[in-house]
Amino acid sequence: MAEQMVTIYVMGKPYEVPGDLTIMKAMEYAGYRFVRGCGCRGAFCGACGTVYRTKDDYRLKVGLACQEVVQDEMYLAEIPFFPGNKATYDIEDLKPTADAILSLYPEVFRCLSCNTCTKACPQDIEVMEYIQAALRGDIAKAADLSFDCILCGLCASRCPAEIVQYQVALLCRRLYSRHVAAEAPHLKDRLKEMADGTFNDEMDKLTKMKQADLAELYNNRDMEPRG
Amino acid sequence: MYTPELLELIKRVEATRERRLDEEFPLLSADAKQELLEGFHPDYKDEVFSELRVGPSKGERTPTEYARVFEAYSGLDPDGFDLSKVDFDVDVLIVGGGGAGAAAALVAQEQGANVLVVTKLRLGDSNTVMAQGGIQGADKPNDSPAIHYLDVLGGGHYKNDPELAKALVMDAPEALAWLEKLGVMFDKESDGTMITIHGGGTSRKRMHAARDFTGGEIMKTLKDEMLNRDVPLVEFAAVYELLTDGDRVTGAVLYNMETQEYLIVRAKTTILATGGGGRLHVMGFPTSNHYGATADGLVLGYRVGAPLQYLDTIQYHPTGAAYPEQILGLLVTEKVRSIGGQITNTEGDRFVYELETRDVEAAAVIRECLGRKKGVVTPSGQPAVWLDTVVIEKKLGEGAVKARVPAMYRQYERFGIDMAKHPILIYPTQHYQNGGLEINERCETPVPGLYAAGEVAGGIHGTNRLMGNSLLDVVVFGRRAGVAAAAQAAGIKTAGGLGLDHLKNYHAALKAAGVEPTNVSPMLLPEYRRAATVERKIELLA
């Protein structure tokens, strides 16, 4: 099968690459060996945030190099790192309020509602919406909206107010999970049982059991229905 | 986007959907499973393996791609290598910045140890971040650590080290509580009850999830906590060799991946938390693994004398993406099947219960394609079967796919495929190394001063790991390693001398076995550049 070749400009320099490759694989095809700018290769880690433009279009677009397929006349640059501010805190000491957010990240106040962050998100997250939610103290909403964030940092790289959205998002999710969502009652109960040694005898018996007896138990164990 | 030919084939899957909706598909009997595995699972094929000619597990077999990195010389010449300037002098050195390394570091530091985390990529770059489906733990009233243990042992073909499996299941509730307290956003009911589902080979619904970014959310939280606690960290720094004094590990040679400078670490104890080796591509399989999963930690441990356990078993995840080509090998989380997705052949018929253990499920897919010739072949020639995701919408309601597996939905949406409307094509992908360095329940390898935790260690899962037990493993054994390594370090005044005698001995053994000097390891990163480019590469900047 003949490959359809296209020209991409990696940081301005042209390379001929097969047109069906992702940006990452195309760069490797061209001869780049990644140390930075390549992580999970599956859209989970945020190492390969990429900004690009296509010919005759002034608009900047974003994508993940591991997911975005190259186009002819694509001008691209990976942004594998962004020097964003990271506040440090003890999650135990915080309350899930706007005050907590603003004391750690006062720059959130500066949000201009320009929505550039949302346009810069390769995960299609409503970034400005969750920043606004955080600003209102709606931590649950900020946590929910930001859930798919992979910390690539492209939002922060484009923000005129120098907000580090992805860090605010992570703070909101931790605040929500630690201080808003109810603790799992069954987990607490189980921890007490563990501390009381409820399962110790049974476990000791099992760890000493012969394979044939284990197999007998395993093959006849009752299964909780899947539905 | 599906080709017209594939769209035509999808009609067959659509034609059987109504009938399949309420169809009960039986689990295989123990004998039928064995027959299937022996016939079609790569672990049962002799041609996959090579016998190791050197080292502590000499005479045992590993997949040939693994044997190649064990039977290789170091890129360092142990004669005359200058180790005199110590750059870091610490209690506990933690090699690897994934889930196990982060858990170990947080706990070791809590114990008062002076720790150093080094990772060859960024903090968090790991298979942990990619784990989607969930984390197991027996914390519901209808479940118990004993029931969990039985699932782990049966799934692992009873080859598990009983003490390690016991540690896994007995520590699980505490591990979950630790994560909950750190602020990991688990899926919960409004009263706090964890939403739990089945995974392959589970007899209870004990899979806890953070949507389908479970590992990612755990990793982001642990990473954030490490930064909050200012845990000493060096990124883009690979450990290239361990250092020894007699038979004890006393430090490591670090390699700055960016400046190519080497640095010396002296440590009272060292924890290997380097993960697995999917990027070795056993038998040319695609992999679901992270870029850095090159088995380098195994090589480091092996060279200082740590034996291997069950490194002759590799987990092929049954549902790797087979189409489109751009995402070949990436994982389609088991959760897709946990919530009702069905696997069918090209005729639209199911051929295996969807939640068999992973080895059985993978073998069944391979048999359907290569044995029974009832698979689909993609435009690039990749064999595949259908994973009918549309059936999830029929069962759980419209929008269920996007709500329950958003990362998956987005992955396919990027390539013009709507999982809620069309089934997807899958085939097994190299996913997990079931075995690894031998450890005990304190994560000690038989080599003094050397610990291992996470995928680099073996024995916990026997010869087949269940879904959700790897995230559990990295948290449980990461924490255990942190506690034990910090405790041992506290009883040691000075780390000892720094030497490479073990490497001299290893090189001598390689030479005696006739291994070609051109074989070099550890592999730090895989080579994916075009061969034509690599062939003409010269280094003139020096």
PDB file of C-alpha atoms in Angstrom, chain A residues 1 16 20-22 25 28-36 38-47 64 66-69 80 86-92 122-125 140 143-144 147-151 167 170-171 173-174 176-178 181-187 190-191 194 199-200 202-204 206-207 211 214-219 221-227, chain B residues 30 121-122 125 129-130 132 138-146 149-151 154-155 158 162 166 169-170 173-174 176-177 180-185 188 190-194 198 201-205 210-213 217 220-221 224-225 227-228 236 257-258 279 289-291 325-326 330 337-338 340-341 353-355 406-407 410-411 414-415 525-530 533:
ATOM      1  CA  MET A   1       0.000   0.000   0.000  1.00  0.00           C
ATOM      2  CA  GLU A  16       8.254  14.399   4.743  1.00  0.00           C
ATOM      3  CA  ASP A  20      -1.579   8.578   8.554  1.00  0.00           C
ATOM      4  CA  LEU A  21       0.830   8.867  11.496  1.00  0.00           C
ATOM      5  CA  THR A  22       0.222  10.648  14.762  1.00  0.00           C
ATOM      6  CA  LYS A  25       5.086   8.756  15.405  1.00  0.00           C
ATOM      7  CA  GLU A  28       9.997   9.570  15.314  1.00  0.00           C
ATOM      8  CA  TYR A  29       9.772   8.692  11.645  1.00  0.00           C
ATOM      9  CA  ALA A  30      11.572  11.940  10.878  1.00  0.00           C
ATOM     10  CA  GLY A  31      14.354  10.925  13.261  1.00  0.00           C
ATOM     11  CA  TYR A  32      13.483  12.526  16.586  1.00  0.00           C
ATOM     12  CA  ARG A  33      14.130  10.441  19.661  1.00  0.00           C
ATOM     13  CA  PHE A  34      12.055  11.653  22.553  1.00  0.00           C
ATOM     14  CA  VAL A  35      13.369  12.189  26.040  1.00  0.00           C
ATOM     15  CA  ARG A  36      10.909  14.942  26.822  1.00  0.00           C
ATOM     16  CA  CYS A  38       6.674  11.591  25.207  1.00  0.00           C
ATOM     17  CA  GLY A  39       5.110   9.670  28.060  1.00  0.00           C
ATOM     18  CA  CYS A  40       2.295   7.165  28.046  1.00  0.00           C
ATOM     19  CA  ARG A  41       1.632   7.479  24.322  1.00  0.00           C
ATOM     20  CA  GLY A  42      -2.049   6.995  25.113  1.00  0.00           C
ATOM     21  CA  ALA A  43      -3.475  10.367  26.179  1.00  0.00           C
ATOM     22  CA  PHE A  44      -3.234   9.857  29.921  1.00  0.00           C
ATOM     23  CA  CYS A  45      -0.071  11.634  31.011  1.00  0.00           C
ATOM     24  CA  GLY A  46       0.057  15.087  29.421  1.00  0.00           C
ATOM     25  CA  ALA A  47       3.701  14.879  28.347  1.00  0.00           C
ATOM     26  CA  LEU A  64      -1.685  15.682  22.052  1.00  0.00           C
ATOM     27  CA  CYS A  66       0.314  10.887  20.668  1.00  0.00           C
ATOM     28  CA  GLN A  67      -3.269  11.261  19.428  1.00  0.00           C
ATOM     29  CA  GLU A  68      -3.363  13.925  16.742  1.00  0.00           C
ATOM     30  CA  VAL A  69      -2.813  12.752  13.182  1.00  0.00           C
ATOM     31  CA  PRO A  80       6.472  19.357  27.021  1.00  0.00           C
ATOM     32  CA  LYS A  86       2.451  25.152  42.254  1.00  0.00           C
ATOM     33  CA  ALA A  87       1.243  26.079  45.721  1.00  0.00           C
ATOM     34  CA  THR A  88       2.078  23.674  48.503  1.00  0.00           C
ATOM     35  CA  TYR A  89      -0.426  22.822  51.197  1.00  0.00           C
ATOM     36  CA  ASP A  90      -1.541  20.268  53.731  1.00  0.00           C
ATOM     37  CA  ILE A  91      -4.846  18.944  52.452  1.00  0.00           C
ATOM     38  CA  GLU A  92      -5.937  18.206  56.038  1.00  0.00           C
ATOM     39  CA  PRO A 122      -6.695  19.045  24.168  1.00  0.00           C
ATOM     40  CA  GLN A 123      -9.103  17.148  26.417  1.00  0.00           C
ATOM     41  CA  ASP A 124     -12.054  19.391  25.540  1.00  0.00           C
ATOM     42  CA  ILE A 125     -12.557  20.343  29.164  1.00  0.00           C
ATOM     43  CA  ALA A 140     -17.825  19.913  43.591  1.00  0.00           C
ATOM     44  CA  ALA A 143     -13.851  18.814  40.547  1.00  0.00           C
ATOM     45  CA  ASP A 144     -16.425  17.239  38.267  1.00  0.00           C
ATOM     46  CA  PHE A 147     -11.880  15.408  36.021  1.00  0.00           C
ATOM     47  CA  ASP A 148     -10.328  14.475  32.651  1.00  0.00           C
ATOM     48  CA  CYS A 149      -7.396  16.889  33.088  1.00  0.00           C
ATOM     49  CA  ILE A 150      -4.035  15.288  32.300  1.00  0.00           C
ATOM     50  CA  LEU A 151      -1.870  18.191  33.535  1.00  0.00           C
ATOM     51  CA  GLN A 167      -3.149  22.950  39.556  1.00  0.00           C
ATOM     52  CA  LEU A 170      -6.199  19.144  41.095  1.00  0.00           C
ATOM     53  CA  LEU A 171      -6.598  21.110  44.308  1.00  0.00           C
ATOM     54  CA  ARG A 173     -10.568  17.432  43.185  1.00  0.00           C
ATOM     55  CA  ARG A 174      -8.541  16.722  46.305  1.00  0.00           C
ATOM     56  CA  TYR A 176     -13.809  17.655  47.082  1.00  0.00           C
ATOM     57  CA  SER A 177     -12.715  14.095  47.722  1.00  0.00           C
ATOM     58  CA  ARG A 178     -11.247  14.780  51.144  1.00  0.00           C
ATOM     59  CA  ALA A 181     -17.644  13.714  49.517  1.00  0.00           C
ATOM     60  CA  ALA A 182     -18.780  11.496  52.389  1.00  0.00           C
ATOM     61  CA  GLU A 183     -16.275   8.957  53.670  1.00  0.00           C
ATOM     62  CA  ALA A 184     -17.038   5.390  52.637  1.00  0.00           C
ATOM     63  CA  PRO A 185     -18.842   3.905  55.655  1.00  0.00           C
ATOM     64  CA  HIS A 186     -18.168   0.292  54.655  1.00  0.00           C
ATOM     65  CA  LEU A 187     -14.461   1.001  54.397  1.00  0.00           C
ATOM     66  CA  ARG A 190     -13.822  -3.016  57.350  1.00  0.00           C
ATOM     67  CA  LEU A 191     -10.810  -1.232  58.825  1.00  0.00           C
ATOM     68  CA  MET A 194      -9.140  -5.721  60.168  1.00  0.00           C
ATOM     69  CA  PHE A 199     -10.110 -12.397  59.216  1.00  0.00           C
ATOM     70  CA  ASN A 200      -6.797 -13.566  60.620  1.00  0.00           C
ATOM     71  CA  GLU A 202      -9.367 -17.687  57.972  1.00  0.00           C
ATOM     72  CA  MET A 203      -6.421 -16.127  56.146  1.00  0.00           C
ATOM     73  CA  ASP A 204      -3.916 -18.262  58.024  1.00  0.00           C
ATOM     74  CA  LEU A 206      -5.986 -20.303  53.386  1.00  0.00           C
ATOM     75  CA  THR A 207      -2.305 -19.459  53.103  1.00  0.00           C
ATOM     76  CA  GLN A 211      -3.465 -26.336  45.929  1.00  0.00           C
ATOM     77  CA  LEU A 214      -7.804 -24.158  47.098  1.00  0.00           C
ATOM     78  CA  ALA A 215      -8.852 -25.165  43.592  1.00  0.00           C
ATOM     79  CA  GLU A 216     -11.890 -26.936  44.995  1.00  0.00           C
ATOM     80  CA  LEU A 217     -12.908 -23.782  46.836  1.00  0.00           C
ATOM     81  CA  TYR A 218     -12.121 -21.559  43.847  1.00  0.00           C
ATOM     82  CA  ASN A 219     -13.995 -23.594  41.281  1.00  0.00           C
ATOM     83  CA  ARG A 221     -17.069 -20.190  44.822  1.00  0.00           C
ATOM     84  CA  ASP A 222     -20.296 -18.259  44.523  1.00  0.00           C
ATOM     85  CA  MET A 223     -20.267 -15.377  42.102  1.00  0.00           C
ATOM     86  CA  GLU A 224     -21.980 -12.057  42.694  1.00  0.00           C
ATOM     87  CA  PRO A 225     -24.089 -11.420  39.555  1.00  0.00           C
ATOM     88  CA  ARG A 226     -22.494  -9.117  36.985  1.00  0.00           C
ATOM     89  CA  GLY A 227     -25.487  -6.806  36.389  1.00  0.00           C
TER      90      GLY A 227
ATOM     91  CA  ALA B  30     -11.233 -25.570  34.621  1.00  0.00           C
ATOM     92  CA  LEU B 121      11.249  10.615  32.794  1.00  0.00           C
ATOM     93  CA  ARG B 122       8.901  12.876  34.761  1.00  0.00           C
ATOM     94  CA  ASP B 125       5.372   8.893  34.045  1.00  0.00           C
ATOM     95  CA  VAL B 129      -1.011   6.756  35.182  1.00  0.00           C
ATOM     96  CA  MET B 130      -2.496   4.657  32.379  1.00  0.00           C
ATOM     97  CA  GLN B 132      -7.999   2.881  33.859  1.00  0.00           C
ATOM     98  CA  ALA B 138     -12.437  -6.239  49.809  1.00  0.00           C
ATOM     99  CA  ASP B 139     -14.288  -3.543  51.715  1.00  0.00           C
ATOM    100  CA  LYS B 140     -17.933  -4.397  51.113  1.00  0.00           C
ATOM    101  CA  PRO B 141     -20.004  -6.425  53.599  1.00  0.00           C
ATOM    102  CA  ASN B 142     -20.506  -9.316  51.135  1.00  0.00           C
ATOM    103  CA  ASP B 143     -16.765  -9.534  50.532  1.00  0.00           C
ATOM    104  CA  SER B 144     -13.719 -10.379  52.615  1.00  0.00           C
ATOM    105  CA  PRO B 145      -9.945 -10.556  52.248  1.00  0.00           C
ATOM    106  CA  ALA B 146     -10.332 -14.337  52.150  1.00  0.00           C
ATOM    107  CA  TYR B 149      -7.391 -14.073  48.235  1.00  0.00           C
ATOM    108  CA  LEU B 150      -9.156 -16.969  46.565  1.00  0.00           C
ATOM    109  CA  ASP B 151      -9.757 -14.897  43.423  1.00  0.00           C
ATOM    110  CA  GLY B 154      -7.228 -18.975  41.309  1.00  0.00           C
ATOM    111  CA  GLY B 155      -6.526 -16.223  38.779  1.00  0.00           C
ATOM    112  CA  TYR B 158      -2.076 -21.077  42.460  1.00  0.00           C
ATOM    113  CA  PRO B 162       0.928 -17.104  49.611  1.00  0.00           C
ATOM    114  CA  LYS B 166      -2.020 -12.380  51.708  1.00  0.00           C
ATOM    115  CA  VAL B 169      -5.497  -8.564  50.134  1.00  0.00           C
ATOM    116  CA  MET B 170      -5.029  -7.855  53.854  1.00  0.00           C
ATOM    117  CA  PRO B 173      -8.683  -1.788  52.880  1.00  0.00           C
ATOM    118  CA  GLU B 174      -5.973   0.310  54.491  1.00  0.00           C
ATOM    119  CA  LEU B 176      -7.937   2.366  49.890  1.00  0.00           C
ATOM    120  CA  ALA B 177      -8.481   4.376  53.056  1.00  0.00           C
ATOM    121  CA  GLU B 180      -9.401   8.238  50.145  1.00  0.00           C
ATOM    122  CA  LYS B 181      -7.865  10.405  52.851  1.00  0.00           C
ATOM    123  CA  LEU B 182      -5.321  11.876  50.448  1.00  0.00           C
ATOM    124  CA  GLY B 183      -8.229  13.003  48.320  1.00  0.00           C
ATOM    125  CA  VAL B 184      -8.429  10.579  45.408  1.00  0.00           C
ATOM    126  CA  MET B 185     -11.742  11.169  43.675  1.00  0.00           C
ATOM    127  CA  LYS B 188     -19.120   7.116  45.181  1.00  0.00           C
ATOM    128  CA  SER B 190     -23.986  10.265  47.849  1.00  0.00           C
ATOM    129  CA  ASP B 191     -23.672   8.519  51.241  1.00  0.00           C
ATOM    130  CA  GLY B 192     -20.016   7.802  50.537  1.00  0.00           C
ATOM    131  CA  THR B 193     -20.483   4.180  49.468  1.00  0.00           C
ATOM    132  CA  MET B 194     -17.854   3.283  46.900  1.00  0.00           C
ATOM    133  CA  HIS B 198     -16.643  -6.709  38.669  1.00  0.00           C
ATOM    134  CA  GLY B 201     -11.956 -13.272  37.540  1.00  0.00           C
ATOM    135  CA  THR B 202     -13.532 -11.497  40.496  1.00  0.00           C
ATOM    136  CA  SER B 203     -16.282 -13.216  42.462  1.00  0.00           C
ATOM    137  CA  ARG B 204     -17.374  -9.989  44.133  1.00  0.00           C
ATOM    138  CA  LYS B 205     -17.784  -6.470  42.840  1.00  0.00           C
ATOM    139  CA  ALA B 210     -12.197   7.028  39.511  1.00  0.00           C
ATOM    140  CA  ARG B 211     -14.243   6.995  36.295  1.00  0.00           C
ATOM    141  CA  ASP B 212     -11.858   5.443  33.778  1.00  0.00           C
ATOM    142  CA  PHE B 213      -8.843   7.454  34.883  1.00  0.00           C
ATOM    143  CA  GLU B 217      -6.204  10.156  39.411  1.00  0.00           C
ATOM    144  CA  LYS B 220      -1.870  12.836  40.162  1.00  0.00           C
ATOM    145  CA  THR B 221      -2.793  12.833  43.836  1.00  0.00           C
ATOM    146  CA  ASP B 224       0.783  16.426  44.216  1.00  0.00           C
ATOM    147  CA  GLU B 225       1.342  15.134  47.725  1.00  0.00           C
ATOM    148  CA  LEU B 227       5.400  18.082  45.825  1.00  0.00           C
ATOM    149  CA  ASN B 228       3.466  19.380  48.838  1.00  0.00           C
ATOM    150  CA  PHE B 236      15.104  12.713  33.799  1.00  0.00           C
ATOM    151  CA  MET B 257      19.025  11.909  30.356  1.00  0.00           C
ATOM    152  CA  GLU B 258      19.372  15.466  29.134  1.00  0.00           C
ATOM    153  CA  ARG B 279       8.364  -1.781  25.445  1.00  0.00           C
ATOM    154  CA  ASN B 289       2.675   0.253  28.266  1.00  0.00           C
ATOM    155  CA  HIS B 290       4.302   3.562  28.996  1.00  0.00           C
ATOM    156  CA  TYR B 291       7.298   4.758  26.919  1.00  0.00           C
ATOM    157  CA  GLU B 325      -3.751   1.843  13.322  1.00  0.00           C
ATOM    158  CA  GLN B 326      -2.773   5.053  15.185  1.00  0.00           C
ATOM    159  CA  LEU B 330      -3.486   0.934  23.439  1.00  0.00           C
ATOM    160  CA  ARG B 337     -16.643  -5.390  29.617  1.00  0.00           C
ATOM    161  CA  SER B 338     -17.356  -4.985  33.330  1.00  0.00           C
ATOM    162  CA  GLY B 340     -21.677  -5.004  29.895  1.00  0.00           C
ATOM    163  CA  GLY B 341     -19.657  -4.801  26.680  1.00  0.00           C
ATOM    164  CA  TYR B 353     -17.713 -14.990  28.655  1.00  0.00           C
ATOM    165  CA  GLU B 354     -16.376 -11.425  28.850  1.00  0.00           C
ATOM    166  CA  LEU B 355     -15.010 -11.594  32.378  1.00  0.00           C
ATOM    167  CA  PRO B 406     -15.102   8.924  29.135  1.00  0.00           C
ATOM    168  CA  ALA B 407     -11.405   8.436  28.370  1.00  0.00           C
ATOM    169  CA  ARG B 410     -12.750  10.370  23.740  1.00  0.00           C
ATOM    170  CA  GLN B 411      -9.964   8.163  22.437  1.00  0.00           C
ATOM    171  CA  ARG B 414     -10.674  11.491  18.108  1.00  0.00           C
ATOM    172  CA  PHE B 415     -10.585   9.068  15.225  1.00  0.00           C
ATOM    173  CA  LEU B 525      14.186   4.033  26.158  1.00  0.00           C
ATOM    174  CA  PRO B 526      12.884   2.078  23.187  1.00  0.00           C
ATOM    175  CA  GLU B 527      14.068   2.888  19.680  1.00  0.00           C
ATOM    176  CA  TYR B 528      11.215   3.977  17.439  1.00  0.00           C
ATOM    177  CA  ARG B 529      13.096   6.064  14.909  1.00  0.00           C
ATOM    178  CA  ARG B 530      13.030   4.954  11.314  1.00  0.00           C
ATOM    179  CA  THR B 533      17.664   7.431   9.939  1.00  0.00           C
TER     180      THR B 533
END
